Coordinates of C-alpha atoms in Angstrom, one line a residue:
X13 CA 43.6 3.0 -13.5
X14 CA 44.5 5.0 -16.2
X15 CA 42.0 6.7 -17.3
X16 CA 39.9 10.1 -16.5
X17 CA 37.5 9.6 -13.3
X18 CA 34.3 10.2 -14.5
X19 CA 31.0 10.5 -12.2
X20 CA 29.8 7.2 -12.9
X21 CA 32.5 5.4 -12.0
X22 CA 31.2 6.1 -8.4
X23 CA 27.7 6.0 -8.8
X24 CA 25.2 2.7 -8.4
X25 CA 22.7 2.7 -11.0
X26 CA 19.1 1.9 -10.3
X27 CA 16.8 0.5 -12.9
X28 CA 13.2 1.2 -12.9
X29 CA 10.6 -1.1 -14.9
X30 CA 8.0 1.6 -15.0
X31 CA 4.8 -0.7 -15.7
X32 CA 5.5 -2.5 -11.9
X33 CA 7.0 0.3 -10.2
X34 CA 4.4 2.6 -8.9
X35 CA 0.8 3.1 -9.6
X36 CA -0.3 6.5 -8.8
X37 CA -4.4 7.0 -10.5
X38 CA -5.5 3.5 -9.5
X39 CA -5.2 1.7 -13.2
X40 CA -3.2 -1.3 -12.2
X41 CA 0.3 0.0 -14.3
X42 CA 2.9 2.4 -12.6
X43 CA 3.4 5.0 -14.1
X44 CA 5.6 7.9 -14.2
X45 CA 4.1 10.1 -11.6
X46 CA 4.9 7.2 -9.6
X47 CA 8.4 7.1 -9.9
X48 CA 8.5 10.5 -8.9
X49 CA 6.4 9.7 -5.8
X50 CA 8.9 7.4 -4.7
X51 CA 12.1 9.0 -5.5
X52 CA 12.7 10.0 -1.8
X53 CA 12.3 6.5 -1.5
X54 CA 15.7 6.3 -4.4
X55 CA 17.5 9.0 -2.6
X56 CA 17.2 7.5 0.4
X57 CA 18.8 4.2 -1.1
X58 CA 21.7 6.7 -2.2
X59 CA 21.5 5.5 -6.0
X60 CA 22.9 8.5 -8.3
X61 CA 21.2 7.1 -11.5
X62 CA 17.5 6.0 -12.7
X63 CA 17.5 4.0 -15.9
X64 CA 13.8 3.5 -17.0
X65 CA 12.7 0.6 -19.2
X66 CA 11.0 2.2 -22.8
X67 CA 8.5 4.6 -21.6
X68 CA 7.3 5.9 -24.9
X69 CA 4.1 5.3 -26.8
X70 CA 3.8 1.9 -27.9
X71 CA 1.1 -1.0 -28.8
X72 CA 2.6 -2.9 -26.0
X73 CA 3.6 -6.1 -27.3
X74 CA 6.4 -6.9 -25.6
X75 CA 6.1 -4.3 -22.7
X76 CA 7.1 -1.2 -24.6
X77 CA 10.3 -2.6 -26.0
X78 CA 7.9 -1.9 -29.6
X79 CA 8.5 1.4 -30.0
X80 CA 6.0 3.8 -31.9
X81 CA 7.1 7.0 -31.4
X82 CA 10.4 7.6 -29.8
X83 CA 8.8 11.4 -29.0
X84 CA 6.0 10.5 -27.3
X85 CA 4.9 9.2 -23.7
X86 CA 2.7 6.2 -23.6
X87 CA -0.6 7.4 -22.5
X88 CA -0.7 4.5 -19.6
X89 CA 2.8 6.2 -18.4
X90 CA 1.6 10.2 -18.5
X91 CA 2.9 12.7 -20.5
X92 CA 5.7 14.4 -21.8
X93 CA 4.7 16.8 -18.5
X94 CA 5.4 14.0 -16.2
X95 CA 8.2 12.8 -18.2
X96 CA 9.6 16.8 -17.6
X97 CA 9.4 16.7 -13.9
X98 CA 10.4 13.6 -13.2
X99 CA 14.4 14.8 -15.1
X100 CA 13.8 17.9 -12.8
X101 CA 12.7 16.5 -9.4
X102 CA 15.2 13.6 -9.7
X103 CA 17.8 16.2 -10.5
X104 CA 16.9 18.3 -7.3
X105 CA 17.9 15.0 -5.4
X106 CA 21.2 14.2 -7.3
X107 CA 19.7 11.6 -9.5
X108 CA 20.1 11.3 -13.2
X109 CA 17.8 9.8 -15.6
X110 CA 19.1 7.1 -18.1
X111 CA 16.6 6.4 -21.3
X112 CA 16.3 3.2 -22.4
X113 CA 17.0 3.2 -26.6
X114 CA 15.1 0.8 -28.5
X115 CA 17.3 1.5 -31.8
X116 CA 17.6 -2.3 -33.0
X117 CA 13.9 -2.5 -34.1
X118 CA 10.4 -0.3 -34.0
X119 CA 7.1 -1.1 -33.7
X120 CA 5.1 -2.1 -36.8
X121 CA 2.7 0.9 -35.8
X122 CA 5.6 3.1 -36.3
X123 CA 4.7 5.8 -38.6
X124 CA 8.3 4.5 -40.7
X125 CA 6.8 1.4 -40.8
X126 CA 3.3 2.3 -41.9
X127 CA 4.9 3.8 -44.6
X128 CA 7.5 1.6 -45.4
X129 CA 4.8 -1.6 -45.8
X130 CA 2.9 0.6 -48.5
X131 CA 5.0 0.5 -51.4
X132 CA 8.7 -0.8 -52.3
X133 CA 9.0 3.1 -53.9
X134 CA 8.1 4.6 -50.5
X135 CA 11.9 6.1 -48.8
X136 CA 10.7 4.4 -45.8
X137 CA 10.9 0.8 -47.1
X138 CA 14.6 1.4 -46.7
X139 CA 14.2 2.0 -43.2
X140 CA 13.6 -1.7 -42.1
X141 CA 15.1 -5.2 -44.3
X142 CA 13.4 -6.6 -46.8
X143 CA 13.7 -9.9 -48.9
X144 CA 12.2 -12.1 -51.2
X145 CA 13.7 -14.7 -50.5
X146 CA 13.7 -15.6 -46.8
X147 CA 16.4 -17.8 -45.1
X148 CA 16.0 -19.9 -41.9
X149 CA 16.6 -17.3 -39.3
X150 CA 14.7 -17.9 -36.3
X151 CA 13.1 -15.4 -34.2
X152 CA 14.3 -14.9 -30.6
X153 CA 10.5 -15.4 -29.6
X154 CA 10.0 -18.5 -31.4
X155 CA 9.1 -19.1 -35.1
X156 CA 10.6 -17.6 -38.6
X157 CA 12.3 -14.6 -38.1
X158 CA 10.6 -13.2 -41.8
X159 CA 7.0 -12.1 -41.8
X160 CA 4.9 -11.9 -45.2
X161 CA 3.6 -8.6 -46.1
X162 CA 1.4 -9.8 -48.9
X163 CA 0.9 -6.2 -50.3
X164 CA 4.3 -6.3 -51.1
X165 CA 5.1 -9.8 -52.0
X166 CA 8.0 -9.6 -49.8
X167 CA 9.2 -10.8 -46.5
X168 CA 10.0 -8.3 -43.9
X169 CA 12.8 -9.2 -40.9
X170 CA 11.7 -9.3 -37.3
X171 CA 14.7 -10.9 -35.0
X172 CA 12.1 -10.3 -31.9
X173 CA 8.1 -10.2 -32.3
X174 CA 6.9 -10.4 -35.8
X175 CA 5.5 -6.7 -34.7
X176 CA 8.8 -5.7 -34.1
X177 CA 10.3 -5.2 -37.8
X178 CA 14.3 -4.9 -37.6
X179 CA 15.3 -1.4 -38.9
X180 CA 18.1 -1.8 -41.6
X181 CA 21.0 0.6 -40.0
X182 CA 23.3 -0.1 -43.7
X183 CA 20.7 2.7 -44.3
X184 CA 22.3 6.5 -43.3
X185 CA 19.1 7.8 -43.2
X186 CA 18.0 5.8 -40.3
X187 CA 21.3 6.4 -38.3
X188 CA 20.4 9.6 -38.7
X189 CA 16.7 9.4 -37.0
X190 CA 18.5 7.7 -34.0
X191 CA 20.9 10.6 -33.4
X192 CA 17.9 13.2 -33.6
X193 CA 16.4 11.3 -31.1
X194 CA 19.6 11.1 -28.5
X195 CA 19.7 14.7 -29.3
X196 CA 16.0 15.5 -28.3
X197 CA 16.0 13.5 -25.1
X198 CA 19.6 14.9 -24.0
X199 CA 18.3 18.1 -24.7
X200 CA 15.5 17.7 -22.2
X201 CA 18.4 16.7 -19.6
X202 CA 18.7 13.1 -19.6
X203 CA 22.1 11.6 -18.4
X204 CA 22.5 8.9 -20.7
X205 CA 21.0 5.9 -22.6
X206 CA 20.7 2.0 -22.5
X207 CA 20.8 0.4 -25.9
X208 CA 19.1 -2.3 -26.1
X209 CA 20.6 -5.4 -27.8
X210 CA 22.8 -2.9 -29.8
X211 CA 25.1 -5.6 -30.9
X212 CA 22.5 -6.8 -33.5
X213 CA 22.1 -3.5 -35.4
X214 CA 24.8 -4.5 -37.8
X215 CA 23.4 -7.8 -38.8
X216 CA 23.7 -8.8 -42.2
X217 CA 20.9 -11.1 -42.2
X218 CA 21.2 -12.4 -45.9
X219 CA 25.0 -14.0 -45.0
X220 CA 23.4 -15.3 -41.0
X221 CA 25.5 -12.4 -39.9
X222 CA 23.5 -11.0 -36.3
X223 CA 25.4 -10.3 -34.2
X224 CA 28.6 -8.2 -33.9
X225 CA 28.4 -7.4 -37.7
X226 CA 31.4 -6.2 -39.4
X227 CA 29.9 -2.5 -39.6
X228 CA 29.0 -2.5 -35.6
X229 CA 31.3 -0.5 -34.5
X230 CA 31.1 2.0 -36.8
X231 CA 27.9 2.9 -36.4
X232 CA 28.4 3.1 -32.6
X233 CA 31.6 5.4 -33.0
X234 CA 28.8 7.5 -35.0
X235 CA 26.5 7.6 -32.4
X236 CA 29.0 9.0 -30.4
X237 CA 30.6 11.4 -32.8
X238 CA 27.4 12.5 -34.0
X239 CA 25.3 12.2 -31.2
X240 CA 25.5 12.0 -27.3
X241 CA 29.6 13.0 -27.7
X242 CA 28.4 16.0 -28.3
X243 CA 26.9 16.3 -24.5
X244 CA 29.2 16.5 -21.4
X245 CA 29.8 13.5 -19.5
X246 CA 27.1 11.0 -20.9
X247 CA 26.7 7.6 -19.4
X248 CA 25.9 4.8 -21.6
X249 CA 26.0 1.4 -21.4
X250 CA 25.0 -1.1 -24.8
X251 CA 23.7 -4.7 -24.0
X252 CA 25.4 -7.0 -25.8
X253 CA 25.0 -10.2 -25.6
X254 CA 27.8 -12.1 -27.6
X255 CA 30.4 -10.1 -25.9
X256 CA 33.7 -11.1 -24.9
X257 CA 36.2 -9.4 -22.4
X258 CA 38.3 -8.5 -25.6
X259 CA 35.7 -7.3 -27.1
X260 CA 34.8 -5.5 -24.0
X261 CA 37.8 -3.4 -24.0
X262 CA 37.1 -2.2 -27.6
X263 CA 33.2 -1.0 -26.6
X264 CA 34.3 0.4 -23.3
X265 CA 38.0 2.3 -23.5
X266 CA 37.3 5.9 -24.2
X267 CA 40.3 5.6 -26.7
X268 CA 37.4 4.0 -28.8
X269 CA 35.0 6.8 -28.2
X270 CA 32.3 4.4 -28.6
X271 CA 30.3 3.6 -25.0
X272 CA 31.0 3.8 -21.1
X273 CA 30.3 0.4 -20.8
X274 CA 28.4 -2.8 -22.0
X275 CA 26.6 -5.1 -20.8
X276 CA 27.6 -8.8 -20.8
X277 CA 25.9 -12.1 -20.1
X278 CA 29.0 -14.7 -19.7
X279 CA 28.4 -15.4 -15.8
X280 CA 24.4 -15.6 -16.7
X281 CA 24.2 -18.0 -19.1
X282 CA 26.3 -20.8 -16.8
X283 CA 22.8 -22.6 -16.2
X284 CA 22.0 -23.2 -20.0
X285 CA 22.3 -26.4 -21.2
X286 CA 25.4 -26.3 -23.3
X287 CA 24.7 -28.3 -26.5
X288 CA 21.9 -27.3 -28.0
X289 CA 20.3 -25.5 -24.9
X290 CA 17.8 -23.0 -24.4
X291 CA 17.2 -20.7 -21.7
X292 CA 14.7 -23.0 -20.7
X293 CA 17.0 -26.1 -20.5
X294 CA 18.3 -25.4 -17.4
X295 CA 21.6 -27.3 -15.4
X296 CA 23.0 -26.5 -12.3
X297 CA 25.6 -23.7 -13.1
X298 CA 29.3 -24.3 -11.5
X299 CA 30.7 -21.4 -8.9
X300 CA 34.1 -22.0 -10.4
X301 CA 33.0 -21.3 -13.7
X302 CA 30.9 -18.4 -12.7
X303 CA 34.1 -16.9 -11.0
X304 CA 36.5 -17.5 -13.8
X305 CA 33.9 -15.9 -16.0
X306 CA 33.2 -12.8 -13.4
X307 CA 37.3 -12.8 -13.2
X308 CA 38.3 -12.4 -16.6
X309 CA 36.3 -9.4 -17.1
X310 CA 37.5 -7.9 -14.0
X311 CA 41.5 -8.3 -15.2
X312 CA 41.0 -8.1 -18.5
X313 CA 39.1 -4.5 -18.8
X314 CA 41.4 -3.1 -15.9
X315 CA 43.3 0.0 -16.9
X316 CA 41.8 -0.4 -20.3
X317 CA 37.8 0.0 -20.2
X318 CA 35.0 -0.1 -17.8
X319 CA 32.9 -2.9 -16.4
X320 CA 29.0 -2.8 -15.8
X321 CA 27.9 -5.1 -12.5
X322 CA 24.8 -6.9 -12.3
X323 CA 22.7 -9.8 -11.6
X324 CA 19.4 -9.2 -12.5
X325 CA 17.2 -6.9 -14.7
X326 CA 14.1 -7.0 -16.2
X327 CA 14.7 -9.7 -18.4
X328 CA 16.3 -12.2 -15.9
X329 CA 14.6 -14.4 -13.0
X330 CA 15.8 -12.6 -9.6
X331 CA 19.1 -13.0 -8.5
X332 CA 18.2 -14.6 -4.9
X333 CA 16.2 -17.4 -6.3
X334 CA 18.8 -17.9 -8.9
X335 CA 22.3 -17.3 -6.8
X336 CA 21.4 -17.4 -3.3
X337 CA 18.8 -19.0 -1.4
X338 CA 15.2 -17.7 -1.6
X339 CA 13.8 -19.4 1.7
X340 CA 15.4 -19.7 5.1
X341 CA 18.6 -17.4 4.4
X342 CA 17.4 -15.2 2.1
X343 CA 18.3 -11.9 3.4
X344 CA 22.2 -13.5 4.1
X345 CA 22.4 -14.4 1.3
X346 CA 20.6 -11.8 -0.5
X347 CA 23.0 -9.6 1.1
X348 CA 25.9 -11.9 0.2
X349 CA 25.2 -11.3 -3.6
X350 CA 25.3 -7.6 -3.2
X351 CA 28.7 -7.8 -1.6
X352 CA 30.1 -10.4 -3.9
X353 CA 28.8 -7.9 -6.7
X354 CA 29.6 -4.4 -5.5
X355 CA 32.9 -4.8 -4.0
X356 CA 34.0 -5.7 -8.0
X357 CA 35.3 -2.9 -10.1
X358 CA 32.6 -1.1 -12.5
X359 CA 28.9 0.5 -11.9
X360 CA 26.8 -1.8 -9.9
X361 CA 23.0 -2.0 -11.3
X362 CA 20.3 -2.7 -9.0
X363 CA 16.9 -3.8 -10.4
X364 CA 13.9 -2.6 -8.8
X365 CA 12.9 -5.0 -6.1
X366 CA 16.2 -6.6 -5.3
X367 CA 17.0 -3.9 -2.6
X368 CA 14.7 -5.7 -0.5
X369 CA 15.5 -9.1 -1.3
X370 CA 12.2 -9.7 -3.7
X371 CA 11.9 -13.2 -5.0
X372 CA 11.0 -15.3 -8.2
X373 CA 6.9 -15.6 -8.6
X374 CA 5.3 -18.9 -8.9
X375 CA 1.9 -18.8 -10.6
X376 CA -0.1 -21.8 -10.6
X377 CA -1.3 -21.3 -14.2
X378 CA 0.1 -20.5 -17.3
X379 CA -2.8 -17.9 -17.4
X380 CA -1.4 -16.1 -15.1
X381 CA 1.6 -15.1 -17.2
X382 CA 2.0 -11.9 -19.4
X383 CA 5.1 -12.0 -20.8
X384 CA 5.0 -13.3 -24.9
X385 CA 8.6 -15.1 -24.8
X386 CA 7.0 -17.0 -21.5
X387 CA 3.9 -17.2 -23.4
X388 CA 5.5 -18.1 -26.9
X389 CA 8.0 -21.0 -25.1
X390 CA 4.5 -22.6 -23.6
X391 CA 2.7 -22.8 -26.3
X392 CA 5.3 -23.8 -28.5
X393 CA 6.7 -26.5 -26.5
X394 CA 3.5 -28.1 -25.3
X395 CA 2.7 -28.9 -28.9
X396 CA 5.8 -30.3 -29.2
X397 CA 5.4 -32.8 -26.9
X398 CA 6.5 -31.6 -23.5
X399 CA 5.0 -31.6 -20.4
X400 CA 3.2 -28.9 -18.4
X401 CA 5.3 -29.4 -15.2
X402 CA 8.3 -29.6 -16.9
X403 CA 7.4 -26.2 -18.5
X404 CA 6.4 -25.0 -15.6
X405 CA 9.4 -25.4 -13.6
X406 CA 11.3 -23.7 -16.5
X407 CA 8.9 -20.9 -16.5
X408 CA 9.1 -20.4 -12.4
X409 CA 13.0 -20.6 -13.1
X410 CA 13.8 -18.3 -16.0
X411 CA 10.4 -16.5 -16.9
X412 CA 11.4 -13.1 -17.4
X413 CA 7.4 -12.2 -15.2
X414 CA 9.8 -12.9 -12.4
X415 CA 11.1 -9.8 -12.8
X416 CA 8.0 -8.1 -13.8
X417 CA 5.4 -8.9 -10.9
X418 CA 4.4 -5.5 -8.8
X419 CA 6.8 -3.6 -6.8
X420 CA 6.1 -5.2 -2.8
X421 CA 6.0 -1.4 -0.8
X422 CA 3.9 -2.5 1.8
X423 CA 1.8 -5.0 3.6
X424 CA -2.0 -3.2 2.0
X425 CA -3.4 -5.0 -0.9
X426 CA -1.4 -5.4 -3.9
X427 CA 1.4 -4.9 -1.8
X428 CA 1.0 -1.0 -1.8
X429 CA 2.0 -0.7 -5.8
X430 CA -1.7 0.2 -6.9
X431 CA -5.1 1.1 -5.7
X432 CA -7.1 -0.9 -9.0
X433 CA -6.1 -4.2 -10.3
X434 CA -2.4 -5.1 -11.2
X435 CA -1.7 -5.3 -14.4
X436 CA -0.1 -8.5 -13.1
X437 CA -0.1 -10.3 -10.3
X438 CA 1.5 -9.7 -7.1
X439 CA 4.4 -12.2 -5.5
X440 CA 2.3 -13.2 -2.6
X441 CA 5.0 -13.0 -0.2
X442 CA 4.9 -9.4 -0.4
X443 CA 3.5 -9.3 3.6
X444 CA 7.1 -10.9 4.8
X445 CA 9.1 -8.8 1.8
X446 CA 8.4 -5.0 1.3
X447 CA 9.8 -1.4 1.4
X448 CA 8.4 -0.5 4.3
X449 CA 9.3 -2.8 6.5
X450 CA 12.8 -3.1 4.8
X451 CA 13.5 0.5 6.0
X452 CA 12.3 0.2 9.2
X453 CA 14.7 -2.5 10.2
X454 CA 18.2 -1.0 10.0
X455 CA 19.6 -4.8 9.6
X456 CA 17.5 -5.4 6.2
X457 CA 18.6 -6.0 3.1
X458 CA 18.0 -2.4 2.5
X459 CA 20.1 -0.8 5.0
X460 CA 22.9 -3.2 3.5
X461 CA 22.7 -2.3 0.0
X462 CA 22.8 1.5 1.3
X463 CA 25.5 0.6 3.3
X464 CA 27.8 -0.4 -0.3
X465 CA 26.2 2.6 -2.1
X466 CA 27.9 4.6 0.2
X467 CA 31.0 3.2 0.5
X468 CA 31.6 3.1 -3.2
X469 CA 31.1 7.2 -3.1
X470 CA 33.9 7.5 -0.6
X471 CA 36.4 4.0 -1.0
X472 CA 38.5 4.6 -4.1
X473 CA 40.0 1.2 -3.3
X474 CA 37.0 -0.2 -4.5
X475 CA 36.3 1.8 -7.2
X476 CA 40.0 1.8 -8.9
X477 CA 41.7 -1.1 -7.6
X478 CA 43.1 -4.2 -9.0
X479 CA 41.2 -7.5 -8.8
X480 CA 42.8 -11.3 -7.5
X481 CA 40.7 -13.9 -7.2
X482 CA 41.7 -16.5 -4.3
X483 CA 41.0 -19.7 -4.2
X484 CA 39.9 -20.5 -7.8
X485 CA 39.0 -24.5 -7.4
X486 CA 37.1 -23.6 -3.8
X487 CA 33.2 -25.0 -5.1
X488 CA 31.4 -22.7 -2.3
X489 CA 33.1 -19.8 -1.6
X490 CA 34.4 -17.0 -3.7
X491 CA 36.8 -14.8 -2.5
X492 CA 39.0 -12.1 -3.9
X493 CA 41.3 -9.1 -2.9
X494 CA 40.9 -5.8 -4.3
X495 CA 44.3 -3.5 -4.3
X496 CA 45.0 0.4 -4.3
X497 CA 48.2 2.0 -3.4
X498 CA 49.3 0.3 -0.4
X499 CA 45.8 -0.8 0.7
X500 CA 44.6 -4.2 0.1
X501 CA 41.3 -5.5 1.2
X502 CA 39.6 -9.0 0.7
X503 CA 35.9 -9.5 0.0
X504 CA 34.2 -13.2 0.1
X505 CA 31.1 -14.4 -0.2
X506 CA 29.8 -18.1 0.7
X507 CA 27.3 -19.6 -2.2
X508 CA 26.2 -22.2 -0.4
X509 CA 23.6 -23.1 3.0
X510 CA 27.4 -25.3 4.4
X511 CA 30.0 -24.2 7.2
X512 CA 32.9 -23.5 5.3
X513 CA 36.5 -24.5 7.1
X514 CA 39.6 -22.8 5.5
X515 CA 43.0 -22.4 6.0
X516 CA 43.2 -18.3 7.1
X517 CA 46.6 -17.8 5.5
X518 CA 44.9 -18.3 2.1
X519 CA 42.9 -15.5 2.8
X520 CA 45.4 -13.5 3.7
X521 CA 43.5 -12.8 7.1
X522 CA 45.3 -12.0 10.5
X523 CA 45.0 -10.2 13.9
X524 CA 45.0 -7.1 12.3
X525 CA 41.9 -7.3 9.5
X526 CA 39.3 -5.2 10.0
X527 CA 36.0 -5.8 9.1
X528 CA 34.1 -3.2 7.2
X529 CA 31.3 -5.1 6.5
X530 CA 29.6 -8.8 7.6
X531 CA 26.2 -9.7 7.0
X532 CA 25.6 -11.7 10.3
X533 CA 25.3 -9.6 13.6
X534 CA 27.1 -11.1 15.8
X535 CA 31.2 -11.3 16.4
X536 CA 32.9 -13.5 12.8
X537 CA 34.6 -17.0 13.7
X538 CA 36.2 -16.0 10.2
X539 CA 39.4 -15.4 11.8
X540 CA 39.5 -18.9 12.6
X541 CA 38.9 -19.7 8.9
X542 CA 34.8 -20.8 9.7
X543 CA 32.7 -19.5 7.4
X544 CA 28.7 -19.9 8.2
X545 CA 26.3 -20.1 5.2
X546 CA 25.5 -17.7 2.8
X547 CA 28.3 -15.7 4.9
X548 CA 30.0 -12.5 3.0
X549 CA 32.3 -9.7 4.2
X550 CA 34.5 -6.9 3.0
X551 CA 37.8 -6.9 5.6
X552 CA 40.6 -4.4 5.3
X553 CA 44.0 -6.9 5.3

């Protein structure tokens, strides 16, 4: 590796959706005081980084990503008090705090916006695009991506929710609003940022130009120039959706002064019907394809940027109903995912929940359901024909509620997250999956994940080595070897419920590998090249 070590190339990053976290006065939505109620809880898991989902004021139509003031707490969350303590108290335990940016778009109750909807002579209607002429881009959410403003005679762009305007960053003046932000939350202590979908902020919507713009990069390397480059040591990481491993290298190598890292959806997207496809028109995704994908990123960046690791957020169904297998081996194979994942090179994200092996949800009614893309795909699809269990089983799948339901602490009602009414249901498994219980039995899933946390601290094998992958064609099991000076160690995971029979010699295994890791108790017939299912293990060759 040729680049500076900096902190977060060691640390495991845990992200936090604040509105089904912890409920601490009884209201039925966590809340910050919450969070800082159960950061022993965090420390304990050995995470060195807390990236919370938008916690600022906002109208709340699509869970806070509709930003209203970037300077203020949403009242359901606390205050800027909480907000205060929460830096310092996760600071006394070695934790950083990483803000979630909204930057792409604002809510339409943001004071720009209130202005900018009054009058075309207003120097906020510059802020956000305007046209009178709209085109036939569609909105993420379903519908026309242009919304009337009949005050104005004039069609306002909204890529998300049509109370999410898009803010027009060809405009210096708004760059400029975003840096005074990063400056006012890295003043109060912060560690870094998430941008979210920061690949679409140099769209060019009148030429179908969204993503990856010809100006994006520019106005990232000012962000950086002008903004958190100015602060010691900031992590950031920019979701970007389109990305490539090449252009991967350019977000991510500090040559480019532009991020830490990005994040990329390549091995997510593998279960997306490929012409013409949706989220919601789902295949069964290919192993092989989802290791050459994980692969190229992992060869590709080496040396020359950084790679982010994940599987789920809050946006994604959970990784052990999508990956593994959510019923009778779920904790092997739950633990087989974290393995596969953290013994990569990059930061490993863990989302709320997936520490204990927490599951997709399955509501029986669409009622049930808060989420507005869930909400929006239902509706919209229904009167187009399609049937309710079809949609259902798309919606139990891919909803992104799967993410969102409670988090499962204990066996009390509402699973411990709240002494009033969830804001949302809870998964009702939540009396054989919780915290509690995960922490009281040292062979959870739990223990496990604090098991890599650790080891990524200490192993610099398996934060700077190289990356093989074996076995390319195998359809169940991925397996690759990670290398650093003369060490070489092989990690494998097995994707599938089968007993797996291969040759030893092509994992390089013999009499003198040494298992650091295994998520099955008793003594490995690996040697002998049987693999059980849902087996994983990290063994020093």
């Amino acid at each position: 590796m040729n680049h500076e070590h900096k902190w977060w190339h060691r640390s495991v990053v845990y992200q936090i959706y604040p509105r089904s976290f912890y409920d601490a006065d009884g209201d039925g939505i966590g809340d910050l005081a919450g969070i800082i109620r159960k950061l022993d809880y965090l420390a304990l898991l050995g995470v060195g980084v807390l990236w919370l989902c938008p916690v600022y004021a906002s109208p709340n139509d699509d869970n806070g990503y509709d930003i209203a003031d970037y300077y203020r707490i949403m009242d359901e969350f606390g205050t800027m008090d909480d907000m205060d303590l929460l830096i310092a108290e996760a600071g006394r335990r070695g934790m950083k705090i990483m803000m979630d940016v909204v930057a792409n778009h604002t809510s339409d109750e943001h004071r720009w916006f209130c202005e900018a909807r009054t009058s075309p002579d207003n120097p906020y209607h510059d802020y956000y695009i305007w046209t009178k002429q709209p085109n036939d881009l569609m909105s993420v959410f379903g519908g026309s991506a242009w919304q009337y403003e009949p005050r104005l005679d004039e069609y306002y762009l909204h890529l998300f929710s049509r109370k999410q305007p898009d803010l027009n960053w060809a405009n210096p003046q708004v760059r400029r609003e975003i840096v005074d932000v990063l400056t006012f939350w890295l003043e109060k202590g912060v560690g870094g940022f998430r941008f979210d979908v920061i690949d679409l902020i140099g769209k060019i919507p009148e030429q179908r130009i969204i993503a990856n713009g010809p100006r994006l990069h520019d106005y990232v390397l000012e962000l950086n120039e002008d903004g958190f480059g100015q602060y010691d040591d900031i992590l950031t990481v920019g979701e970007a959706w389109g990305a490539t491993p090449q252009t991967g290298v350019r977000w991510s190598d500090p040559e480019s002064r532009q991020l830490s890292m990005i994040f990329q959806f390549g091995h997510l997207t593998l279960d997306q019907a490929r012409v013409g496809g949706e989220k919601w028109d789902i295949i069964p995704y290919d192993l092989r394809e989802l290791k050459t994908v994980l692969s190229r990123w992992q060869t590709e960046l080496y040396g020359r940027g950084w790679n982010s690791l994940f599987w789920n957020n809050h946006d994604l169904p959970r990784a052990v109903s999508r990956f593994g297998d959510d019923g009778r081996y779920r904790v092997e194979s739950a633990k087989m995912l974290a393995t596969v994942l953290h013994g990569m090179a990059g930061t490993p994200y863990i989302y709320q929940g997936e520490e204990i092996g927490m599951t997709n949800v399955r509501f029986a009614a669409i009622a049930d359901y808060r989420d507005i893309e869930t909400l929006n795909m239902y509706r919209d699809r229904l009167a187009a024909g399609y049937r309710p269990q079809g949609l259902m089983a798309a919606i139990y799948a891919k909803s992104r509620d799967n993410a969102r339901t409670p988090m499962q602490w204990d066996t009390s009602e509402h699973a411990g997250f709240s002494a009033g009414t969830p804001w949302i249901k809870v998964n009702p498994n939540y009396w054989d999956i919780n915290a509690l219980s995960a922490v009281e039995d040292k062979d959870s899933v739990f223990h496990y994940y604090r098991r890599l946390v650790a080891l990524r601290k200490t192993a610099d094998w398996l934060v700077y080595g190289s990356y093989e992958l074996l076995l390319p064609d195998h359809g169940q099991l991925f397996a690759y070897c990670r290398r650093y000076e003369r060490e070489e160690y092989l990690v494998f995971g097995n994707f599938s419920g089968l007993t797996l029979t291969v040759d030893p010699a092509e994992l390089r295994l013999s009499a003198r590998s040494v298992p650091l890791l295994n998520n099955y108790p008793d003594p490995t017939p690996w040697e002998n090249g049987v693999i059980r299912p849902w087996e994983t293990a990290i063994i020093k060759l």
